[in-house]
Short mmCIF file of C-alpha atoms in Angstrom, two decimals:
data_model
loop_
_atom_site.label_atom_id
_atom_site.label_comp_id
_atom_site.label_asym_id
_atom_site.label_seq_id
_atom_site.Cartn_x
_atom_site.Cartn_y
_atom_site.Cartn_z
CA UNK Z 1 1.16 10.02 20.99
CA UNK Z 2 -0.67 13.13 20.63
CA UNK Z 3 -4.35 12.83 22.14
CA UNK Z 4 -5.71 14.67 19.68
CA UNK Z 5 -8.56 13.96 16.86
CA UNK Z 6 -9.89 17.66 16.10
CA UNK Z 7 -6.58 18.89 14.41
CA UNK Z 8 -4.80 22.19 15.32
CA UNK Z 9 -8.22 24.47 16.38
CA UNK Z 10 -7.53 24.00 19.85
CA UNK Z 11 -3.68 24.48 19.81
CA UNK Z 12 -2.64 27.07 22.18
CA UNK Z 13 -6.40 28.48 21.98
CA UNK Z 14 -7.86 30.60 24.97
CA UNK Z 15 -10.67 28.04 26.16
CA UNK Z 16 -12.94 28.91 29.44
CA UNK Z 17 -14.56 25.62 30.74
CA UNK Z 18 -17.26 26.45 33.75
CA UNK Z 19 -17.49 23.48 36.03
CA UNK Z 20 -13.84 22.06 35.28
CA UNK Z 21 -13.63 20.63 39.17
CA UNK Z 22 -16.59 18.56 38.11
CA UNK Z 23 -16.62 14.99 37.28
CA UNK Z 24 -17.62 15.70 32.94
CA UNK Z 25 -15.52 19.19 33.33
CA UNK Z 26 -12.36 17.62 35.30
CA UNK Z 27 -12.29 15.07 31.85
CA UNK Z 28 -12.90 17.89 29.17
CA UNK Z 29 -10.08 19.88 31.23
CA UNK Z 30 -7.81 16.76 31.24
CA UNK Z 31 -8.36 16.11 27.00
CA UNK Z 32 -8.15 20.51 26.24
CA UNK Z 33 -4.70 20.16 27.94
CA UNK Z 34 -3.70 17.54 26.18
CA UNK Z 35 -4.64 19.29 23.04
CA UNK Z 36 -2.18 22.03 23.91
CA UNK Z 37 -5.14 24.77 24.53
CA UNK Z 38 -4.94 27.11 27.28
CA UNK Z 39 -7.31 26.62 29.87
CA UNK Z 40 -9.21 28.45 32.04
CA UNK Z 41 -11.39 27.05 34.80
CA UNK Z 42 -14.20 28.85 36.56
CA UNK Z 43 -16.40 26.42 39.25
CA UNK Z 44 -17.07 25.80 42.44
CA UNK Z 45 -15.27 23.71 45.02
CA UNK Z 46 -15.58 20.10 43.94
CA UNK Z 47 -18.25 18.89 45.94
CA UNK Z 48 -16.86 15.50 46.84
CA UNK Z 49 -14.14 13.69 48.22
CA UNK Z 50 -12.40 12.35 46.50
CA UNK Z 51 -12.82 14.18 43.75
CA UNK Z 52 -11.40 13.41 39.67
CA UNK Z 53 -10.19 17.37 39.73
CA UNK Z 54 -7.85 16.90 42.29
CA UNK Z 55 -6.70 13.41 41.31
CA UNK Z 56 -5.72 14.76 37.54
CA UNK Z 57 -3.44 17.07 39.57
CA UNK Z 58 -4.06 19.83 36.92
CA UNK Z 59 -3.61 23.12 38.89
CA UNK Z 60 -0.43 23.78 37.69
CA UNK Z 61 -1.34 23.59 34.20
CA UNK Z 62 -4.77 25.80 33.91
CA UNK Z 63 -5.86 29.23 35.17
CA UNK Z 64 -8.39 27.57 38.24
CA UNK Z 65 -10.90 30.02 39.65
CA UNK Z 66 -13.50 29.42 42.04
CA UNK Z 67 -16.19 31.77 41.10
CA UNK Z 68 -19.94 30.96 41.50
CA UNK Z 69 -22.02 31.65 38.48
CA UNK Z 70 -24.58 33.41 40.43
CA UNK Z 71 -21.89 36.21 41.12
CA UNK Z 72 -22.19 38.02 38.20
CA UNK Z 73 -19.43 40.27 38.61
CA UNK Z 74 -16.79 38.28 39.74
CA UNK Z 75 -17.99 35.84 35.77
CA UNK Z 76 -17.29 39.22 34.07
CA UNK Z 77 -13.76 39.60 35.85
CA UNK Z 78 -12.69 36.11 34.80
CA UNK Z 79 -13.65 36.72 30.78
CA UNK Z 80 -12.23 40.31 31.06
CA UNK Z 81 -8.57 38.45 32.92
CA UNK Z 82 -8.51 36.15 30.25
CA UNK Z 83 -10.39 36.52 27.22
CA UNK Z 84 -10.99 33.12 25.95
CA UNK Z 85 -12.00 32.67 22.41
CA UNK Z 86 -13.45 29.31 22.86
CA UNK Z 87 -16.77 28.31 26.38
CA UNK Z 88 -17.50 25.51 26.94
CA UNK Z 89 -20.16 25.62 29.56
CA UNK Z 90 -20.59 22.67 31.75
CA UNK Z 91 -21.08 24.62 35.57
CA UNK Z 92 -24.83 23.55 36.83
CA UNK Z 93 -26.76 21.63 39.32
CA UNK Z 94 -26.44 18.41 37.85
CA UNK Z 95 -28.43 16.21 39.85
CA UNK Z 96 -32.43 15.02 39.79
CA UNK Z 97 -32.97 14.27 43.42
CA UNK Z 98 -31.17 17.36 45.22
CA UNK Z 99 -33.48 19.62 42.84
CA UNK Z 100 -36.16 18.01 44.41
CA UNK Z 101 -34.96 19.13 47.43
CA UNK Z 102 -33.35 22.65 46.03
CA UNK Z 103 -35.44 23.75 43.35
CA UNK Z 104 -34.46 27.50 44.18
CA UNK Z 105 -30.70 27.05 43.90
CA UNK Z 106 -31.27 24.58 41.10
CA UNK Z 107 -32.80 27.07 38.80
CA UNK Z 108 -30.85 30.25 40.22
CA UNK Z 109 -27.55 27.91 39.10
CA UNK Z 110 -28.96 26.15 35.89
CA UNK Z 111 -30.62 29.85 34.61
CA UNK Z 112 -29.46 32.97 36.38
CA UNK Z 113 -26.17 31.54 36.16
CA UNK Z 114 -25.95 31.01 32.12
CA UNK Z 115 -27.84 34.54 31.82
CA UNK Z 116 -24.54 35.91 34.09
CA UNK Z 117 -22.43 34.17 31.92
CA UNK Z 118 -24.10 35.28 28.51
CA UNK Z 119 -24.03 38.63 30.16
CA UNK Z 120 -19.96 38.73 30.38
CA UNK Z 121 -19.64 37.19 26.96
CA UNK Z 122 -21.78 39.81 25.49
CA UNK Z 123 -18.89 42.68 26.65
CA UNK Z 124 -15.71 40.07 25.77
CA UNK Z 125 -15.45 40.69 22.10
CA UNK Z 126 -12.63 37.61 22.55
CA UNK Z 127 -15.14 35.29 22.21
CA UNK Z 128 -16.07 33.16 19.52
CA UNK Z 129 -17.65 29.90 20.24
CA UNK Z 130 -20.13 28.61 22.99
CA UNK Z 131 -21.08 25.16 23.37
CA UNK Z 132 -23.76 24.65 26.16
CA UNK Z 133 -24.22 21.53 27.69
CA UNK Z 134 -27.25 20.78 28.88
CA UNK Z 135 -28.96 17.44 28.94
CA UNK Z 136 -30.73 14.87 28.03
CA UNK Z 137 -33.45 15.20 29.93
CA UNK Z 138 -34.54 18.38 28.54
CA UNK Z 139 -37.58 17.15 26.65
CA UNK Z 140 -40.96 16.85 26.69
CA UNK Z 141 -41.62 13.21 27.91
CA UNK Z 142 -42.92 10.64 25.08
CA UNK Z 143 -42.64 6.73 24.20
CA UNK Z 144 -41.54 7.00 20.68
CA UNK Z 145 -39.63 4.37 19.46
CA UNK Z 146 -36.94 6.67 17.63
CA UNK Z 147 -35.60 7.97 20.53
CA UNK Z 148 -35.81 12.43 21.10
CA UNK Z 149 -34.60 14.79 18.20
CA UNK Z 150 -33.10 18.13 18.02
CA UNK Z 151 -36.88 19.50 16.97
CA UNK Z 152 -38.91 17.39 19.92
CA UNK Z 153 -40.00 20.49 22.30
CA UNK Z 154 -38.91 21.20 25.64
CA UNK Z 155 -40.21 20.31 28.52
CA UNK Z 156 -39.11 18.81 31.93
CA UNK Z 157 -40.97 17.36 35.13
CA UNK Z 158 -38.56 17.32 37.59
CA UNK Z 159 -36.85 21.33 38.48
CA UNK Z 160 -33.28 19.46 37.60
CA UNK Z 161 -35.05 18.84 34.00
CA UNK Z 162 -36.89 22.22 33.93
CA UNK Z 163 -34.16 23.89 34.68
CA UNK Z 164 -32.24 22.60 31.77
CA UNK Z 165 -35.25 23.25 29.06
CA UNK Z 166 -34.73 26.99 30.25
CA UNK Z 167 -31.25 26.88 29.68
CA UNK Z 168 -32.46 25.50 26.37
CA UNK Z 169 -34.49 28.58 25.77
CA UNK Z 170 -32.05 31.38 27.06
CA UNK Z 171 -29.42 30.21 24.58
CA UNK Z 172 -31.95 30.09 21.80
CA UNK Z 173 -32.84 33.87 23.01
CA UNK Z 174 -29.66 34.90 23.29
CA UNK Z 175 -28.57 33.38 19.83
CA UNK Z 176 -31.25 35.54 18.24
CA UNK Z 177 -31.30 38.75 20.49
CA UNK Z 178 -28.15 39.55 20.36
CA UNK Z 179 -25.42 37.20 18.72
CA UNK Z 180 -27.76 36.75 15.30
CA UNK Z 181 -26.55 40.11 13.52
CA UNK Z 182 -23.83 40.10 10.65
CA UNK Z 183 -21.27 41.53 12.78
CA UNK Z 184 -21.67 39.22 15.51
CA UNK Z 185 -18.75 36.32 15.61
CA UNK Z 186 -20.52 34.61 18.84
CA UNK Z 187 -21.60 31.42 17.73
CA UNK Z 188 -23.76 29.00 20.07
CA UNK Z 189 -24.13 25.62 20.05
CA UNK Z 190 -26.18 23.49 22.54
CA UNK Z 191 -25.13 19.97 23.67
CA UNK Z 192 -27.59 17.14 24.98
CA UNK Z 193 -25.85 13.89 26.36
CA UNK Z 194 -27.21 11.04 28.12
CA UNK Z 195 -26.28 9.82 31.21
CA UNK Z 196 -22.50 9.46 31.16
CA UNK Z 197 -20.06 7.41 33.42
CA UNK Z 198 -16.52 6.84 33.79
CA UNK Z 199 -13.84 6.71 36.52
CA UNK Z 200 -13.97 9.11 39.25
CA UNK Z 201 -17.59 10.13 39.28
CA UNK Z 202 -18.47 10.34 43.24
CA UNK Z 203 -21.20 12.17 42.57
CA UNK Z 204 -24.42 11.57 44.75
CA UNK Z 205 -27.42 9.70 43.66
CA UNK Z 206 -25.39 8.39 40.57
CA UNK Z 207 -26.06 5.14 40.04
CA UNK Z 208 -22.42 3.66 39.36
CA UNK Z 209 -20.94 6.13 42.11
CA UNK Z 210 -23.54 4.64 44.10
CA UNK Z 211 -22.23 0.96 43.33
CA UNK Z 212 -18.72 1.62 43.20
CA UNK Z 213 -19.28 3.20 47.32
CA UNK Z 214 -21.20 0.25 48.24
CA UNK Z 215 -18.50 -2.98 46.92
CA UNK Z 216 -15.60 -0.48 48.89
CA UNK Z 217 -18.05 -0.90 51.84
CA UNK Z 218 -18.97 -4.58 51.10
CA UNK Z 219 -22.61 -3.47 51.41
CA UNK Z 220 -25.51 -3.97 48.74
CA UNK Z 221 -26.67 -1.07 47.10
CA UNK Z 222 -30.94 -0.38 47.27
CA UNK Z 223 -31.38 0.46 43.24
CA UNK Z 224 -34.60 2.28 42.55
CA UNK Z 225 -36.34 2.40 38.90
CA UNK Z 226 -34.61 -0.69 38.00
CA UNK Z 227 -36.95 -1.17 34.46
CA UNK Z 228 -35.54 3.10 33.96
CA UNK Z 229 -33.89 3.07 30.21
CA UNK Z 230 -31.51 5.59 29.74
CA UNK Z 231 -28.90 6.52 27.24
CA UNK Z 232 -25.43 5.08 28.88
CA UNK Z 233 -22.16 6.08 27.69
CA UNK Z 234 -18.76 6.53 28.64
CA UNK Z 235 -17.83 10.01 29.57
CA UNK Z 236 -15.40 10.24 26.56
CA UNK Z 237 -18.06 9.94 23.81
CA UNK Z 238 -20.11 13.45 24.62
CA UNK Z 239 -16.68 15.18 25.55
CA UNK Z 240 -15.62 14.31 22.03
CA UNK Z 241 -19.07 15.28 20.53
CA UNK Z 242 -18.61 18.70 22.34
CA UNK Z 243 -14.90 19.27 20.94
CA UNK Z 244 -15.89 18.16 17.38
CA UNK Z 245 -18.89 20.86 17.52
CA UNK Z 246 -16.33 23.45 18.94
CA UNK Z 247 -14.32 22.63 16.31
CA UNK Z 248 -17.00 23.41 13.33
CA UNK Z 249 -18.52 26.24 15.11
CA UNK Z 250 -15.06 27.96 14.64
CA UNK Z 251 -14.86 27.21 10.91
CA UNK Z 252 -18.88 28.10 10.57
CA UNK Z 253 -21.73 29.86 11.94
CA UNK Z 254 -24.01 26.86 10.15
CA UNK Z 255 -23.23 24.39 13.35
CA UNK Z 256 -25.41 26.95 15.71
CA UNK Z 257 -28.30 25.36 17.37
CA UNK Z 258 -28.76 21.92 19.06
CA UNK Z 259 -27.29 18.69 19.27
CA UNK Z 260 -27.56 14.96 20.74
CA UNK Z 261 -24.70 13.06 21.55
CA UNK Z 262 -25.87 9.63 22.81
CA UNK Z 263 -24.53 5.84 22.42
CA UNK Z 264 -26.82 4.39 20.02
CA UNK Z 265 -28.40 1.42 20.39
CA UNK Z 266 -26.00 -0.43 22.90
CA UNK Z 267 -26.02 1.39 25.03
CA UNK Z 268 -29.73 1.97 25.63
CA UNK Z 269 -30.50 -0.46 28.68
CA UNK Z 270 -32.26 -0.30 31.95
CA UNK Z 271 -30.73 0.56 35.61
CA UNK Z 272 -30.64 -3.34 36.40
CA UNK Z 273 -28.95 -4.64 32.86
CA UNK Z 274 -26.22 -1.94 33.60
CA UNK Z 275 -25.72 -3.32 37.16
CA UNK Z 276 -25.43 -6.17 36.49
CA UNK Z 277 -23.37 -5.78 33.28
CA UNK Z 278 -21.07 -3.90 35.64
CA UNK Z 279 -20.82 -6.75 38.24
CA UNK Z 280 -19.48 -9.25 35.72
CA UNK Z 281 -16.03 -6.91 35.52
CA UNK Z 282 -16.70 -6.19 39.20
CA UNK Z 283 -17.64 -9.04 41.29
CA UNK Z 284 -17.55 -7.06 45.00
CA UNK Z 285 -20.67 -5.04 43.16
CA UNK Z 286 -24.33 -6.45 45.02
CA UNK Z 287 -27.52 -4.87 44.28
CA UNK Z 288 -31.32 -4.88 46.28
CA UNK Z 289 -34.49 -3.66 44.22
CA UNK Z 290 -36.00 -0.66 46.49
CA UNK Z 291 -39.53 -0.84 46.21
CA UNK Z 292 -40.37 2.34 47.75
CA UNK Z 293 -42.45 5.37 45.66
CA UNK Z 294 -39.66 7.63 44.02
CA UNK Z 295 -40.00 11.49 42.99
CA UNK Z 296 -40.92 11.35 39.18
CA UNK Z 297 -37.88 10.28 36.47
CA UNK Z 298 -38.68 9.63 33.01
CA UNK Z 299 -38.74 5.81 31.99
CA UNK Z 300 -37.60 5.94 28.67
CA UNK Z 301 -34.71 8.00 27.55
CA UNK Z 302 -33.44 7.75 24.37
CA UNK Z 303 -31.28 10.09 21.86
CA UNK Z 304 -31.76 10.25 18.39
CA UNK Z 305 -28.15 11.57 17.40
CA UNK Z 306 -28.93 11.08 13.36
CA UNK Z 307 -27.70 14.63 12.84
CA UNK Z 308 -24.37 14.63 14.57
CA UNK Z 309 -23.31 11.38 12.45
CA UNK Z 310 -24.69 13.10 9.39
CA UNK Z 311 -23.48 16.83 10.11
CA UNK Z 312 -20.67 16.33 12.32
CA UNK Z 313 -19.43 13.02 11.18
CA UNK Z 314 -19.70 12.49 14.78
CA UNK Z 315 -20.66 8.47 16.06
CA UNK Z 316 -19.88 6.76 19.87
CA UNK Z 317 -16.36 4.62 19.67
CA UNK Z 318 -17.27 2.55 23.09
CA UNK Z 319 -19.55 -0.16 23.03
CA UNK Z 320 -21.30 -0.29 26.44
CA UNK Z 321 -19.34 -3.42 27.54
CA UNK Z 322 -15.97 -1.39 26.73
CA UNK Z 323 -17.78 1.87 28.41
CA UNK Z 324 -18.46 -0.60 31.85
CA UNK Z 325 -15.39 -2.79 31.23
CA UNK Z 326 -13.10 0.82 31.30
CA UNK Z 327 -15.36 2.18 34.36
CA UNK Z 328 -15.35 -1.24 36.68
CA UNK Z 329 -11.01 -0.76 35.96
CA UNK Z 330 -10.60 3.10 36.37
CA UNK Z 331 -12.64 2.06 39.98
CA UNK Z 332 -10.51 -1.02 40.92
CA UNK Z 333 -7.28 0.56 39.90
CA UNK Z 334 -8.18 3.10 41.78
CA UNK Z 335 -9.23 1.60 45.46
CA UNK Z 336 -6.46 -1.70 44.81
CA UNK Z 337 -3.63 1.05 44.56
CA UNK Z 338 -4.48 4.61 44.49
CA UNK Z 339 -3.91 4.45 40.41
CA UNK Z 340 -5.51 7.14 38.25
CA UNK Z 341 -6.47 5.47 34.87
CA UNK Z 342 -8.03 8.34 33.12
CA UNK Z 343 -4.92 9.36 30.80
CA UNK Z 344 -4.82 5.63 30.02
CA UNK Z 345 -8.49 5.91 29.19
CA UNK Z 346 -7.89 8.45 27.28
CA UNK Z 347 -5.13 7.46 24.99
CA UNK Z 348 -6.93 3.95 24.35
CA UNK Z 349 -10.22 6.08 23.21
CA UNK Z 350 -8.49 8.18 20.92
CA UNK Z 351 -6.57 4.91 19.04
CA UNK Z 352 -10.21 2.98 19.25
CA UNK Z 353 -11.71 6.38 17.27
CA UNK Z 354 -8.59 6.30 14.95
CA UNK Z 355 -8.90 2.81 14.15
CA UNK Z 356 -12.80 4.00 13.33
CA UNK Z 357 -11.91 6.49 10.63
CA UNK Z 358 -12.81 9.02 13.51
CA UNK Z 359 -10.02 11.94 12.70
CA UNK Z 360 -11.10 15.51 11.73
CA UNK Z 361 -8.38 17.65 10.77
CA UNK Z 362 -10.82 20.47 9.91
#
């Protein structure tokens, strides 16, 4: 069966994905592949072990640099090697707490790094699409009932968050400075998910990673901010937000701007619902409130994603239950016998999204 949902734009396509050893890059690598594009990768070392990257065994199939976005030159050689037509920029410092503790690399990453990279695109006249994905947690905090829209403003506590509302702003500048005039066939798009998870996350301070460690140790995991809502979804459902906006930005100029790609409703809950939602597919999963003060998080996350199902056609497949049901397996699989689940995952998505009237074939 072909994995595919976004009909032939992608087929044998030049696409550059930054952060492809990452956990959300590794995925959008995987599903690109399968959609017969030819990928490029440009990250870092993956920063754990194990790590999804090196389980999909993809080497063999995509161009994989390891180039650091703060090296501006050595971005430029990449684009000018292999002049993709399609970015889809996921390379940053993903991660709340270590910001806290590096807010200089976390904004020299999350910043510089996109400025270096809309530097190179700016001499790659290959290029035709950007989709940025940022976060989130990009917004100014408030308690609104109908969740964060495209229009909220920026804003950010934490440098993590910060970070990611200047991101915000350099693509908006960049969009207008230089890839606005008539001649200009750049077209950028920025993406804000909530917080995803899947199998083979091992990312620090994550709180299913954090679970999924603990019941292979037989040890209890401390949970902070248990009353915390945030957005939950299954890595699959921004990942196919992000193609389907690729997709349209090719055809049209009028998908520019920014977009939310959250679950809706369901998936809405707080850190202890999802744990112990996840423990009832995972029974080795045990959980202790920590009590102590924590750096500053949001409480209350929540996407309004009214204009990708009205614009892009765009809605989640996965229920939360499916979302932790699909996680709790990829993880068991995975420790019982060293299986790798995610093509399965995959596959089972795509039908689920067929079987929605979820097919775009332009």
């Amino acid at each position: 069966m072909a994995l595919n949902l976004f009909g032939d734009v992608y087929a044998g396509r030049r696409v550059l994905v930054t952060g492809h050893t990452g956990f959300k890059g590794s995925w959008l690598a995987l599903w690109l592949r399968a959609l017969g594009a030819q990928v490029t990768g440009l990250a870092l070392d993956p920063d754990t072990q194990p790590s999804h990257w090196s389980l999909l065994g993809l080497g063999d199939d995509i161009a994989d640099h390891r180039v650091d976005l703060r090296d501006a030159q050595a971005v430029c050689r990449i684009l000018d090697t292999h002049r993709p037509e399609i970015v889809f920029h996921l390379a940053a410092q993903p991660l709340v707490r270590r910001s806290y503790r590096d807010p200089v690399g976390t904004f020299a990453t999350n910043v510089m790094g996109l400025v270096n990279l809309f530097e190179a695109i700016r001499t790659c006249p290959s290029i035709r699409v950007l989709v940025n994905a940022t976060t989130d947690k990009i917004y100014a905090e408030h308690t609104r009932p109908e969740g964060y829209h495209e229009t909220d403003p920026v804003g950010g506590h934490d440098p993590y968050s910060s970070s990611k509302a200047c991101a915000e702003l350099v693509s908006d500048c960049y969009r207008k400075s230089y890839f606005n005039a008539t001649d200009s066939m750049v077209r950028i798009a920025t993406a804000r998910a909530g917080n995803v998870i899947g199998g083979g996350d091992w990312a620090e301070d994550r709180l299913v990673p954090d679970l999924v460690r603990a019941a292979a140790l037989n040890q209890s995991l401390r949970i902070r901010s248990p009353s915390a809502i945030r957005p939950w979804q299954h890595v699959l459902e921004p990942l196919s937000g992000y193609l389907r906006l690729g997709q349209q930005l090719w055809s049209s100029a009028d998908f520019a701007g920014a977009w939310n790609f959250g679950p809706g409703a369901s998936g809405e809950i707080n850190v202890q619902q999802l744990t112990a939602k996840l423990g009832t597919h995972w029974r080795a999963l045990q959980i202790e409130l920590d009590q102590t003060a924590q750096p500053h998080e949001a409480a209350i996350l929540r996407l309004n994603c009214d204009k990708a199902v009205r614009e892009l056609a765009w809605r989640p497949v996965w229920s939360i239950d499916t979302a932790l049901t699909r996680t709790a397996d990829w993880y068991r699989g995975f420790h019982e016998s060293g299986q790798v689940g995610s093509t399965g995952d995959l596959a089972a998505y795509i039908d689920d999204a067929r079987r929605l009237g979820l097919e775009w074939t332009a």
